[in-house]
Amino acid sequence: MKRLLLLLPLVALAGCKDPQDGVKVVVSYTQFVPDCVRVTARNGDSGETRSTDVTVRGTNTQDEGEVVVAVLVPDGWGPLLKVTADGLERSPQGEACTGKLVSTHTEGIVIQKGSASKGTAQQLALRLTAVDADGDGYVVRNPDGSGGSDCNDDPARGGKDINPNATEKCNAVDNNCNGVSGAEELRIGQSCSGDKGCSGKNVCNADATISCVLPDAYRYWRDQDNDGHGAKDVPFTYFCPEAAPLPTDGGYVLATATNRDDCDDTLNNVYPNAPEICDGRDNNCNGVTDEGFPNLGQHCTDEKQCADSTIQCNAFGNGTYCMSPDAGTWYPDEDNDSHGREDAGVVSCPQPDAGYILDAGDCDDGNPFIHRDATEICDGQDNNCTGGTDENNVCPAGSPTWAPQVVGTDTGRTWYGISVYGDGGVWIVGSNDGRAVKRPTTTGFDVLASTCTGTGSPFTFNGVWSNSAGKAFIGGSKKSLLIQEPESISCGPLGLPELGTGAGGNMTTTDLFGFASTSNPNDVQLFGVTLDGDDGATYNWTGEVVSVPVVKLNNTTFQGIHGISPAVMFAVGSFKNPANGNARAQIFRYMPQTSTWSGPVEPPGVKGLNAVWVVNPKLAYAVGDVGAFLKWDGNAWATAPSPSPTERLTGVIAFGWNSVYVASEAGKVYRYNDGQWNSTPSPGTALYGISGTRPDDIWAIGSFGNVYHYPAWPQ
């Protein structure tokens, strides 16, 4: 390769006239291509020098090349010149004409004056020789350090990639010819700093580059479901013991080469090789859902009796069941308060039984005044299922109690019969012609005239029933029947009809109960029970002033009657064996189809019954002598735990199986709730009747003219 450089800086620095004498310098080079050729002219007289650099650069070391430089003699220089050609190899920094000097050649010449004007310019040949066998621009370095800077100039041993300008690689070779091997210079195997300042070790990559590799103890996969498998395609998170706490609280898993394989990192039961469960997911990440659970989605039939049932996964995921999307959860509602017992739901399409409903929310299914939507009332119980009792100041006196009042001036009177009507109306009847009424709008009782006209000695009234308008129908001693209004000022003028055909002279009504027509409250149907010595009788009365026939039962005495309709009504009493005088309890049920009483049912071990109360078609109670307490479940009567096994129990009222109140001749009122009997604050005098509309409106009546109300006297 030839390069011709005329009028170079040597000429520019000459500052002389043209034409000017000079010399043509031809610099040739072999076996290498210098990065730069520097030509220097020195004046033999003054020692002054001029030089110029010519950049060559190349890799074809097979051909000879040359550089031509014209040297013009500056003014003031003598004819004797020395011209030197220097060959420089490449610089490791890549800067032009800064590499190492690898070859030089100097020749002297005498410049003939006028040679330029004669056209006979003089010529000087300089030759540069060095070895660059691998053609990388660097000349081989001799063992003594002379020559170039290339520590490997043998192309057969990779010399082209080994020179001072080469990138050091992590191997045993000194690639950049600095006298240090790559493994040593790059600190292979020695400590290094990686992400977040974690300490690791330098290692070689496959392409001989270097990486700072951190231990697995620092690298974690994201594992937000804590199943021990990292989320797919989520990069490492580094936790360095010396820089940050390890994630011991979960959410990450120590990284390995095989545990970043979770196909759903939001569910801890989904990961490779997880147990496959029946849940509509690919738990073991094998691309198949719910394997091992055949027939999913197919039609089936079961006890829910639904037409569109299909086989679905069960709630535990370990099997299948016949699922009915239209099936509802039905809850038993034993107390008929439109709220079912929450812990006894039955899933079914049709209603399992007439006593089941679709609404739950009942924390006491034995009391219709207790459920989640109930209003808190003063009764010593948690009505609204919030865990509190009588909250929001519902009790006027601070806590429920029996509030007494003597009704009338006759403190020797005993009140025996009671009937509530309307919203707060009460009738009570008793001895000495006793009749008193509390109207719904008043707080106290008005005692009606104490003498019943034309009757001779006073009557004892035991039974009373009132229609919704407050009209009372009363029965008592000496075959008496009586009709009274709240406004009545005597036993007349409505008259005093008697029990007629079949009634003995001492026949006494012990209790009566009635039902009014829904269209006309005065259109009533009354049922009464009597006793006459050891004999009793029943009668039906329309409430008119007429003689009422009776149906006698010898040796049977009746004490109580109650029902919710003629079809669900009971009468109770006892049978006295004329042979030995022993008594045993009897229960009769009215049969509307034949207008007769069926029975009797004689509970074993019970001597006599005094009162009965029907709650609904599947629940009734009866009480009697020596603590007798019976329960009817809609099919049969059976003895139940007594509130007091020794007392004479005289009255009973119930709102549900867990809300029962029993009065005793000993002056106590017992309440059954929360599965046990509790004695309420007792009135204290003998009690013979109890009634009411709900747990915060209960009346009890008894001796010495006393009337009691729970939980306080009406305001």
XYZ file of C-alpha atoms in Angstrom:
715
model
C 0.000 0.000 0.000
C 1.386 3.412 -0.899
C 0.628 6.689 0.754
C 1.826 9.965 -0.734
C 1.779 12.970 1.523
C 3.114 16.113 -0.058
C 3.391 19.516 1.526
C 2.910 18.149 5.036
C 3.531 20.191 8.176
C 7.275 20.096 7.389
C 6.494 22.298 4.410
C 4.097 24.474 6.336
C 6.732 25.112 8.958
C 9.407 25.917 6.434
C 8.229 29.427 5.773
C 10.378 29.704 2.549
C 9.847 30.593 -1.047
C 8.567 28.220 -3.692
C 10.213 26.354 -5.366
C 12.311 25.101 -2.568
C 14.838 22.344 -2.408
C 13.838 19.173 -0.514
C 13.778 15.456 -0.512
C 11.172 12.811 -1.246
C 11.119 10.342 1.641
C 9.647 6.923 0.906
C 8.967 4.953 4.086
C 8.210 1.294 3.479
C 7.051 -1.278 6.060
C 6.926 -5.057 5.995
C 5.381 -7.853 8.177
C 3.235 -5.371 10.014
C 1.064 -2.347 9.416
C 2.026 0.491 11.700
C -0.756 2.378 13.363
C 1.221 5.512 12.715
C 4.432 6.539 10.829
C 6.303 9.505 12.249
C 8.853 11.235 9.934
C 11.414 13.538 11.585
C 13.973 15.764 9.764
C 16.971 17.055 11.675
C 19.306 19.835 10.450
C 22.942 18.809 10.684
C 24.151 22.369 11.326
C 21.677 23.634 13.921
C 20.221 20.388 15.285
C 16.711 21.819 14.745
C 14.012 19.243 13.891
C 10.716 19.148 12.128
C 8.336 16.124 12.135
C 4.966 14.934 10.981
C 2.691 11.947 11.834
C 0.951 9.876 9.248
C -1.878 7.555 10.431
C -1.813 4.270 8.590
C -3.720 1.539 10.444
C -4.469 -1.722 8.776
C -4.410 -5.438 9.246
C -3.043 -6.803 5.939
C 0.466 -7.744 7.018
C 1.135 -9.850 3.925
C 1.688 -6.935 1.554
C 4.374 -4.330 1.778
C 3.197 -0.802 2.182
C 4.804 2.587 2.066
C 4.259 6.162 3.061
C 5.673 9.033 0.945
C 6.523 12.303 2.647
C 8.027 15.373 0.945
C 10.530 17.197 3.124
C 11.294 20.768 2.007
C 14.307 22.438 3.516
C 13.313 25.463 5.631
C 15.146 28.742 5.292
C 18.218 28.858 7.432
C 18.853 25.161 7.336
C 22.080 23.829 5.917
C 22.208 21.160 3.205
C 22.971 18.287 5.622
C 19.825 16.443 6.811
C 19.101 13.358 8.849
C 15.684 11.836 8.259
C 14.201 9.278 10.656
C 11.112 7.123 10.139
C 9.470 5.666 13.283
C 6.799 2.937 13.147
C 4.281 2.963 16.068
C 1.891 0.152 16.878
C -1.628 0.723 18.094
C -2.354 2.358 21.387
C -4.346 0.306 23.934
C -6.372 3.460 24.506
C -7.141 3.758 20.798
C -5.620 7.212 20.430
C -3.813 7.947 17.137
C 0.026 8.015 17.057
C 0.445 7.276 20.752
C 1.357 3.597 20.515
C 4.675 1.973 21.299
C 7.652 2.510 18.916
C 8.336 -0.840 17.303
C 10.674 0.004 14.354
C 12.898 2.960 13.335
C 15.186 3.794 10.417
C 17.470 6.878 9.991
C 19.404 7.978 6.919
C 21.440 11.076 6.176
C 21.351 13.124 2.952
C 22.986 16.237 1.487
C 20.540 18.464 -0.273
C 21.811 19.704 -3.590
C 21.067 23.352 -4.015
C 18.754 24.119 -6.955
C 17.638 20.564 -7.388
C 13.976 21.545 -7.031
C 14.134 24.139 -9.801
C 15.924 21.727 -12.077
C 13.223 19.046 -11.605
C 15.718 16.597 -10.184
C 14.318 16.224 -6.644
C 16.312 13.959 -4.428
C 14.816 10.752 -2.924
C 15.467 8.936 0.334
C 14.223 5.389 1.135
C 13.591 4.321 4.737
C 12.474 0.846 5.664
C 10.500 -0.231 8.807
C 10.411 -3.855 9.794
C 8.451 -5.547 12.655
C 6.394 -8.700 13.188
C 2.529 -8.672 13.629
C 1.763 -12.266 12.699
C -1.891 -12.238 13.880
C -2.669 -8.880 12.228
C -4.222 -7.298 15.307
C -2.144 -4.098 15.010
C 0.260 -5.040 17.754
C 3.836 -6.217 17.250
C 5.184 -9.239 19.019
C 6.904 -8.568 22.294
C 10.350 -10.162 22.638
C 11.344 -12.104 25.729
C 13.667 -9.298 26.777
C 10.806 -6.824 26.588
C 11.916 -5.289 23.335
C 9.767 -5.147 20.248
C 6.061 -4.502 20.532
C 3.501 -5.065 23.291
C 1.662 -8.116 21.923
C 2.079 -10.994 24.369
C 0.606 -13.551 21.927
C 1.226 -12.930 18.253
C 0.481 -16.496 17.169
C -2.799 -16.681 15.251
C -2.883 -20.437 15.803
C -3.141 -19.841 19.542
C -5.794 -17.163 19.343
C -3.302 -14.385 19.152
C -5.641 -12.118 17.187
C -7.868 -11.805 20.300
C -4.916 -11.298 22.625
C -3.301 -7.873 22.686
C -3.143 -4.798 24.950
C -6.490 -3.564 23.608
C -8.336 -6.890 24.110
C -11.121 -7.319 26.709
C -10.034 -9.470 29.615
C -12.013 -12.693 29.895
C -12.524 -15.009 32.829
C -10.042 -17.685 31.766
C -6.424 -18.622 32.393
C -5.186 -16.429 29.509
C -3.777 -12.928 29.818
C -5.994 -11.439 27.102
C -4.958 -7.803 27.539
C -1.215 -8.535 27.909
C -0.919 -6.809 31.263
C 0.901 -9.767 32.797
C -2.110 -10.958 34.815
C -4.426 -13.831 33.806
C -8.099 -13.170 33.317
C -9.149 -15.331 36.261
C -6.838 -13.390 38.543
C -7.540 -9.959 37.169
C -11.328 -10.438 37.228
C -11.222 -12.027 40.692
C -12.987 -15.208 39.682
C -14.274 -16.991 42.792
C -13.726 -13.942 44.927
C -16.437 -11.869 46.636
C -18.455 -9.285 44.818
C -21.523 -7.086 45.408
C -24.789 -7.908 43.663
C -28.342 -6.566 43.790
C -29.284 -4.601 46.923
C -25.688 -4.871 48.171
C -25.847 -8.626 48.657
C -22.467 -10.357 48.785
C -21.825 -13.023 46.157
C -18.964 -14.538 44.127
C -17.633 -13.758 40.657
C -18.167 -16.601 38.213
C -17.544 -17.136 34.515
C -20.487 -17.287 32.148
C -20.574 -19.605 29.142
C -19.343 -16.786 26.878
C -16.365 -16.140 29.204
C -17.960 -12.971 30.564
C -18.240 -12.489 34.298
C -21.236 -12.314 36.621
C -21.643 -11.686 40.330
C -23.638 -14.706 41.460
C -25.568 -14.533 44.738
C -26.240 -17.599 46.919
C -29.729 -19.091 46.961
C -30.000 -17.973 50.569
C -30.377 -14.421 49.280
C -32.775 -15.102 46.426
C -36.482 -15.587 46.976
C -39.443 -16.188 44.721
C -42.715 -14.392 45.375
C -45.034 -16.844 47.140
C -48.023 -14.823 48.246
C -50.205 -17.879 48.974
C -47.483 -19.472 51.156
C -47.673 -22.894 49.537
C -43.880 -23.239 49.112
C -43.951 -22.618 45.348
C -42.947 -19.378 43.712
C -45.123 -17.570 41.209
C -44.286 -18.205 37.572
C -42.471 -15.481 35.618
C -41.920 -13.260 38.661
C -38.245 -12.177 39.019
C -36.088 -12.771 42.054
C -36.442 -10.698 45.180
C -33.214 -10.419 47.144
C -33.016 -10.388 50.891
C -29.474 -9.975 52.238
C -28.916 -10.968 55.858
C -26.440 -8.146 56.242
C -28.685 -5.597 54.530
C -32.307 -6.583 55.267
C -34.232 -9.088 57.439
C -35.149 -12.428 55.948
C -38.845 -12.760 55.027
C -39.788 -15.038 57.908
C -43.367 -13.740 57.942
C -44.303 -15.474 54.701
C -44.998 -14.260 51.210
C -41.709 -15.565 49.776
C -39.975 -18.884 49.308
C -36.236 -19.566 49.090
C -35.408 -19.784 45.398
C -34.250 -22.984 43.799
C -33.976 -23.957 40.170
C -37.282 -25.851 40.259
C -39.684 -24.143 42.652
C -40.806 -21.148 40.587
C -43.665 -23.199 39.193
C -46.923 -22.099 40.855
C -49.673 -21.791 38.249
C -51.865 -19.766 40.650
C -50.054 -17.903 43.399
C -53.287 -16.665 44.989
C -54.439 -20.087 46.254
C -52.386 -22.220 48.627
C -54.019 -25.433 47.426
C -52.832 -24.896 43.853
C -49.234 -25.861 42.969
C -47.463 -28.665 41.069
C -48.188 -32.119 42.510
C -50.756 -30.725 44.956
C -53.603 -33.092 45.855
C -56.351 -32.608 43.301
C -59.551 -31.590 45.026
C -62.995 -31.043 43.638
C -63.231 -27.276 43.410
C -63.294 -26.314 39.736
C -59.537 -25.595 39.685
C -56.414 -27.285 38.377
C -54.876 -27.852 41.811
C -51.808 -29.818 40.670
C -51.018 -27.526 37.718
C -51.154 -30.333 35.170
C -53.632 -28.602 32.893
C -56.608 -30.782 33.931
C -59.401 -29.666 36.256
C -61.033 -31.912 38.891
C -59.642 -35.188 37.585
C -60.750 -38.117 39.685
C -64.272 -36.763 40.173
C -66.379 -38.197 37.350
C -69.885 -37.213 36.250
C -69.590 -33.586 37.338
C -72.460 -31.552 35.937
C -74.628 -34.562 35.132
C -78.254 -34.791 36.260
C -79.028 -36.510 39.562
C -81.811 -36.959 42.091
C -81.651 -36.830 45.894
C -83.684 -36.123 48.987
C -83.999 -32.440 48.051
C -86.491 -33.519 45.363
C -85.415 -30.847 42.872
C -85.950 -31.310 39.142
C -82.740 -29.573 38.012
C -80.210 -31.173 40.374
C -76.697 -31.846 39.060
C -73.582 -33.510 40.458
C -71.272 -30.865 41.916
C -68.233 -30.692 44.187
C -68.995 -30.848 47.889
C -67.935 -28.150 50.328
C -64.870 -30.111 51.484
C -63.579 -30.779 47.967
C -63.135 -34.479 48.678
C -66.196 -35.717 46.819
C -69.370 -34.813 44.984
C -72.999 -34.421 45.865
C -76.297 -33.867 44.153
C -76.690 -30.082 44.131
C -80.022 -28.390 43.597
C -79.697 -24.723 42.613
C -83.354 -24.002 43.405
C -83.264 -25.682 46.796
C -83.872 -23.386 49.751
C -82.777 -23.755 53.336
C -85.821 -24.380 55.506
C -85.714 -23.696 59.234
C -88.054 -25.096 61.897
C -90.343 -22.471 63.415
C -91.857 -24.117 66.469
C -92.976 -20.875 68.107
C -94.658 -19.510 64.938
C -92.863 -16.151 65.023
C -91.852 -16.296 61.324
C -88.197 -16.801 62.284
C -86.649 -20.249 62.133
C -84.045 -21.895 64.314
C -80.711 -21.059 62.705
C -78.813 -24.246 63.589
C -81.411 -26.668 62.221
C -81.730 -25.732 58.542
C -82.824 -28.345 56.000
C -81.970 -27.878 52.312
C -84.874 -28.881 50.114
C -86.874 -27.730 47.125
C -90.321 -28.490 48.583
C -91.142 -27.395 52.118
C -90.139 -30.307 54.405
C -93.022 -29.750 56.797
C -95.677 -27.172 57.589
C -93.572 -26.016 60.527
C -90.589 -25.031 58.359
C -89.965 -21.588 56.852
C -87.250 -20.008 54.690
C -86.302 -17.265 57.165
C -83.887 -17.934 60.023
C -82.806 -15.523 62.746
C -84.364 -17.142 65.829
C -82.063 -17.538 68.824
C -84.933 -19.056 70.877
C -87.437 -21.079 68.862
C -89.520 -21.762 71.962
C -90.564 -18.155 72.531
C -92.342 -16.149 69.789
C -91.225 -12.903 71.420
C -87.558 -13.706 70.851
C -85.915 -13.410 67.410
C -83.544 -11.069 65.599
C -86.322 -8.660 64.553
C -88.187 -8.674 67.856
C -88.692 -5.551 69.934
C -86.947 -5.649 73.278
C -89.533 -5.869 76.033
C -89.320 -5.933 79.815
C -89.368 -9.656 80.537
C -85.878 -10.461 81.814
C -84.877 -12.014 78.461
C -82.890 -11.139 75.336
C -85.741 -10.594 72.900
C -83.765 -9.235 69.919
C -80.919 -11.772 70.096
C -78.213 -9.145 70.636
C -76.870 -10.623 73.857
C -78.398 -7.950 76.104
C -81.397 -8.194 78.431
C -84.051 -5.486 78.866
C -81.756 -2.903 77.253
C -82.792 0.630 76.251
C -84.597 1.207 79.559
C -87.651 -0.850 78.589
C -88.418 -1.655 82.228
C -90.272 1.221 83.968
C -89.074 0.165 87.420
C -85.541 -0.729 86.326
C -86.111 -4.500 86.437
C -89.189 -6.709 85.992
C -91.185 -7.666 89.079
C -94.710 -8.641 90.136
C -96.642 -5.454 90.953
C -99.562 -6.081 93.386
C -102.828 -4.286 93.895
C -105.889 -5.126 95.979
C -108.905 -4.816 93.733
C -112.017 -3.724 95.619
C -112.631 -3.225 99.325
C -113.404 -6.850 100.119
C -110.053 -8.199 101.306
C -111.704 -11.527 102.067
C -112.468 -12.099 98.403
C -110.532 -14.597 96.320
C -110.225 -14.014 92.605
C -110.517 -17.297 90.652
C -111.103 -16.516 86.976
C -109.386 -14.170 84.556
C -109.753 -13.244 80.870
C -107.833 -10.637 78.858
C -109.307 -8.831 75.885
C -108.368 -6.158 73.367
C -105.203 -4.185 74.037
C -104.972 -4.052 77.808
C -108.497 -5.064 78.861
C -108.925 -7.562 81.740
C -111.884 -9.239 83.422
C -111.519 -11.003 86.770
C -114.149 -12.884 88.765
C -114.207 -14.512 92.190
C -115.995 -15.115 95.464
C -118.702 -12.930 97.012
C -120.224 -12.055 93.614
C -116.814 -10.700 92.607
C -116.647 -9.086 89.154
C -114.121 -6.446 88.111
C -112.898 -5.049 84.834
C -109.883 -3.027 83.705
C -110.635 -1.257 80.494
C -107.864 -1.020 77.868
C -107.525 2.740 78.476
C -107.345 2.648 82.272
C -104.676 1.623 84.762
C -106.945 0.223 87.459
C -109.965 -2.050 87.928
C -113.594 -1.070 88.374
C -115.481 -3.445 90.666
C -119.042 -4.122 89.516
C -121.934 -4.096 91.987
C -121.196 -6.765 94.547
C -124.725 -8.180 94.850
C -126.418 -10.163 92.127
C -130.165 -9.334 92.382
C -132.447 -12.068 93.611
C -129.830 -14.696 94.127
C -129.822 -14.980 97.874
C -126.396 -15.864 99.195
C -123.413 -14.554 97.219
C -122.151 -16.398 94.190
C -118.635 -17.621 93.605
C -117.623 -17.054 90.002
C -114.798 -19.254 88.744
C -114.795 -18.893 84.977
C -114.874 -15.864 82.687
C -114.257 -15.270 79.010
C -114.495 -11.925 77.195
C -114.867 -11.087 73.545
C -112.740 -8.380 71.934
C -115.308 -5.701 72.745
C -115.088 -6.446 76.464
C -118.338 -8.329 76.839
C -117.833 -10.945 79.554
C -119.465 -14.359 79.870
C -119.221 -15.671 83.407
C -119.963 -18.981 85.112
C -120.083 -19.841 88.810
C -121.802 -21.578 91.676
C -125.441 -22.658 91.867
C -125.788 -23.296 88.132
C -125.154 -19.595 87.456
C -124.288 -18.099 84.084
C -123.900 -14.361 83.730
C -123.347 -11.804 80.978
C -121.678 -8.506 81.871
C -120.487 -5.394 80.057
C -117.821 -3.043 81.411
C -120.656 -0.548 81.925
C -122.883 -2.986 83.851
C -123.932 -1.660 87.256
C -125.526 -4.895 88.468
C -126.128 -8.507 87.569
C -129.091 -7.223 85.562
C -130.743 -6.137 83.383
C -129.147 -8.748 81.091
C -130.488 -11.429 83.380
C -128.920 -14.460 84.944
C -129.631 -17.617 82.943
C -128.934 -20.955 84.564
C -127.545 -24.258 83.523
C -130.689 -26.102 82.615
C -131.469 -29.680 81.710
C -129.273 -32.164 83.527
C -127.804 -29.637 85.957
C -127.906 -30.446 89.633
C -128.711 -27.800 92.203
C -125.092 -27.456 93.350
C -123.563 -27.613 89.897
C -120.770 -25.029 89.637
C -118.954 -23.817 86.524
C -115.251 -24.199 87.229
C -113.997 -22.741 83.936
C -115.220 -21.649 80.536
C -113.662 -20.572 77.294
C -115.008 -19.198 74.051
C -114.458 -18.242 70.441
C -115.945 -15.256 68.633
C -116.956 -14.984 65.024
C -114.481 -12.987 62.951
C -117.347 -11.090 61.345
C -119.367 -10.376 64.522
C -117.647 -10.327 67.948
C -121.010 -10.843 69.673
C -121.564 -14.088 67.791
C -119.780 -16.405 70.218
C -119.405 -20.093 70.924
C -118.740 -20.888 74.591
C -117.633 -24.125 76.232
C -117.890 -24.751 79.969
C -116.920 -27.412 82.488
C -118.510 -28.019 85.908
C -118.440 -30.025 89.069
C -121.177 -31.160 91.456
C -119.692 -33.108 94.285
C -117.833 -36.000 92.662
C -119.621 -35.525 89.343
C -118.990 -33.115 86.515
C -120.487 -31.960 83.270
C -119.738 -30.065 80.062
C -121.916 -27.609 78.192
C -122.008 -25.498 75.034
C -123.461 -21.955 75.237
C -124.145 -19.393 72.529
C -123.973 -16.497 74.979
C -127.675 -15.797 74.870
C -129.988 -15.474 77.884
C -131.353 -18.988 77.688
C -131.275 -22.169 79.672
C -128.193 -24.179 78.761
C -128.266 -27.998 78.823
C -125.340 -29.977 80.232
C -123.800 -33.370 79.545
C -122.962 -35.065 82.833
C -120.076 -37.452 83.551
C -120.448 -39.258 86.847
C -117.376 -39.479 89.070
C -115.542 -36.967 86.846
C -114.843 -33.441 88.042
C -113.612 -30.760 85.627
C -111.343 -27.892 86.653
C -109.989 -26.230 83.495
C -110.595 -25.718 79.792
C -108.639 -23.955 77.031
C -108.067 -24.095 73.272
C -107.077 -22.168 70.171
C -110.119 -23.428 68.258
C -112.903 -25.949 68.856
C -110.736 -28.466 66.975
C -107.793 -27.980 69.338
C -109.341 -27.651 72.794
C -108.871 -29.655 75.995
C -110.675 -30.007 79.304
C -108.891 -31.361 82.397
C -109.907 -32.668 85.776
C -109.944 -35.969 87.641
C -111.866 -39.200 88.082
C -112.685 -40.430 91.595
C -113.002 -44.165 91.957
C -116.219 -44.750 93.957
C -114.928 -48.083 95.155
C -111.802 -46.850 96.958
C -111.971 -43.056 96.661
C -108.692 -42.866 94.743
C -108.405 -40.078 92.154
C -106.602 -40.035 88.838
C -106.158 -37.224 86.338
C -108.170 -37.066 83.129
C -107.803 -35.105 79.885
C -110.597 -34.760 77.303
C -110.401 -33.313 73.771
C -113.322 -31.721 72.030
C -114.501 -33.229 68.708
C -116.270 -30.533 66.622
C -117.579 -33.097 64.117
C -119.788 -34.737 66.777
C -119.941 -31.918 69.353
C -118.657 -34.352 71.967
C -115.586 -34.778 74.153
C -113.320 -37.730 73.390
C -111.230 -39.525 75.927
C -110.349 -39.544 78.580
C -106.542 -39.739 78.579
C -105.345 -40.677 82.050
C -101.626 -39.847 82.549
C -100.121 -42.408 84.920
C -99.203 -41.244 88.391
C -101.146 -37.981 88.201
C -104.037 -37.566 90.698
C -105.720 -34.409 89.460
C -105.344 -31.550 86.964
C -106.452 -27.958 87.599
C -105.647 -25.956 84.440
C -104.718 -26.381 80.784
C -103.295 -24.046 78.127
C -103.042 -24.681 74.373
C -100.215 -22.854 72.593
C -100.613 -24.172 69.035
C -101.738 -27.362 67.248
C -98.572 -29.132 68.416
C -98.104 -27.798 71.928
C -100.191 -27.644 75.115
C -99.605 -27.823 78.858
C -101.614 -28.973 81.880
C -100.893 -28.545 85.600
C -102.377 -30.048 88.734
C -101.975 -31.402 92.236
C -98.675 -32.516 93.787
C -96.612 -30.672 91.178
C -98.258 -32.367 88.191
C -96.928 -30.906 84.929
C -97.850 -32.402 81.538
C -96.881 -31.536 77.969
C -98.705 -32.337 74.733
C -96.630 -32.535 71.530
C -99.499 -32.663 69.065
C -99.859 -36.416 69.380
C -99.698 -37.486 73.018
C -99.618 -36.200 76.580
C -96.603 -36.997 78.749
C -95.278 -35.915 82.119
C -92.459 -33.366 82.063
C -90.108 -31.998 84.741
C -92.180 -30.111 87.289
C -91.339 -26.610 88.525
C -92.201 -27.774 92.075
C -92.946 -31.462 92.678
C -94.850 -30.874 95.966
C -96.985 -27.789 95.335
C -100.538 -27.595 94.055
C -100.204 -25.953 90.646
C -103.323 -23.893 89.847
C -102.701 -22.088 86.565
C -100.567 -22.167 83.423
C -99.928 -19.887 80.456
C -97.382 -20.481 77.668
C -96.193 -18.661 74.553
C -93.879 -21.454 73.367
C -92.050 -24.502 74.665
C -89.350 -22.252 76.136
C -91.726 -19.654 77.549
C -94.050 -21.248 80.138
C -95.459 -19.665 83.312
C -97.068 -21.697 86.117
C -98.905 -20.330 89.184
C -99.192 -22.214 92.461
C -101.474 -22.167 95.501
C -98.323 -21.426 97.508
C -98.188 -17.981 95.894
C -95.352 -18.538 93.451
C -95.008 -18.084 89.699
C -92.482 -20.296 87.924
C -91.074 -19.549 84.501
C -89.527 -22.122 82.168
C -86.878 -20.748 79.822
C -83.319 -21.604 78.740
C -84.082 -25.258 79.450
C -84.886 -24.910 83.131
C -87.438 -23.666 85.653
C -86.852 -20.365 87.412
C -88.935 -18.790 90.138
C -89.893 -15.226 89.279
C -90.170 -12.666 92.097
C -93.142 -14.334 93.788
C -96.412 -12.501 94.572
C -96.653 -14.258 97.933
C -100.394 -14.963 98.348
C -102.260 -18.006 97.050
C -102.781 -17.838 93.285
C -105.691 -19.408 91.376
C -105.480 -17.939 87.890
C -102.909 -16.659 85.403
C -103.287 -15.178 81.924
C -101.787 -12.570 79.636
C -100.971 -11.525 76.097
C -97.171 -11.733 76.077
C -94.189 -12.060 78.464
C -94.364 -8.386 79.490
C -98.133 -8.471 80.100
C -99.000 -11.280 82.529
C -101.728 -11.192 85.180
C -102.035 -13.434 88.212
C -104.974 -13.433 90.661
C -105.597 -14.982 94.055
C -106.659 -14.593 97.666
C -107.310 -11.484 99.764
C -108.423 -9.530 96.709
C -104.896 -9.482 95.284
C -104.195 -8.957 91.608
C -100.627 -8.998 90.294
C -99.136 -7.796 87.020
C -95.731 -8.547 85.532
C -93.348 -6.811 84.934
C -94.924 -3.671 86.490
C -98.361 -2.237 87.028
C -99.766 -0.886 83.749
C -99.035 2.782 83.168
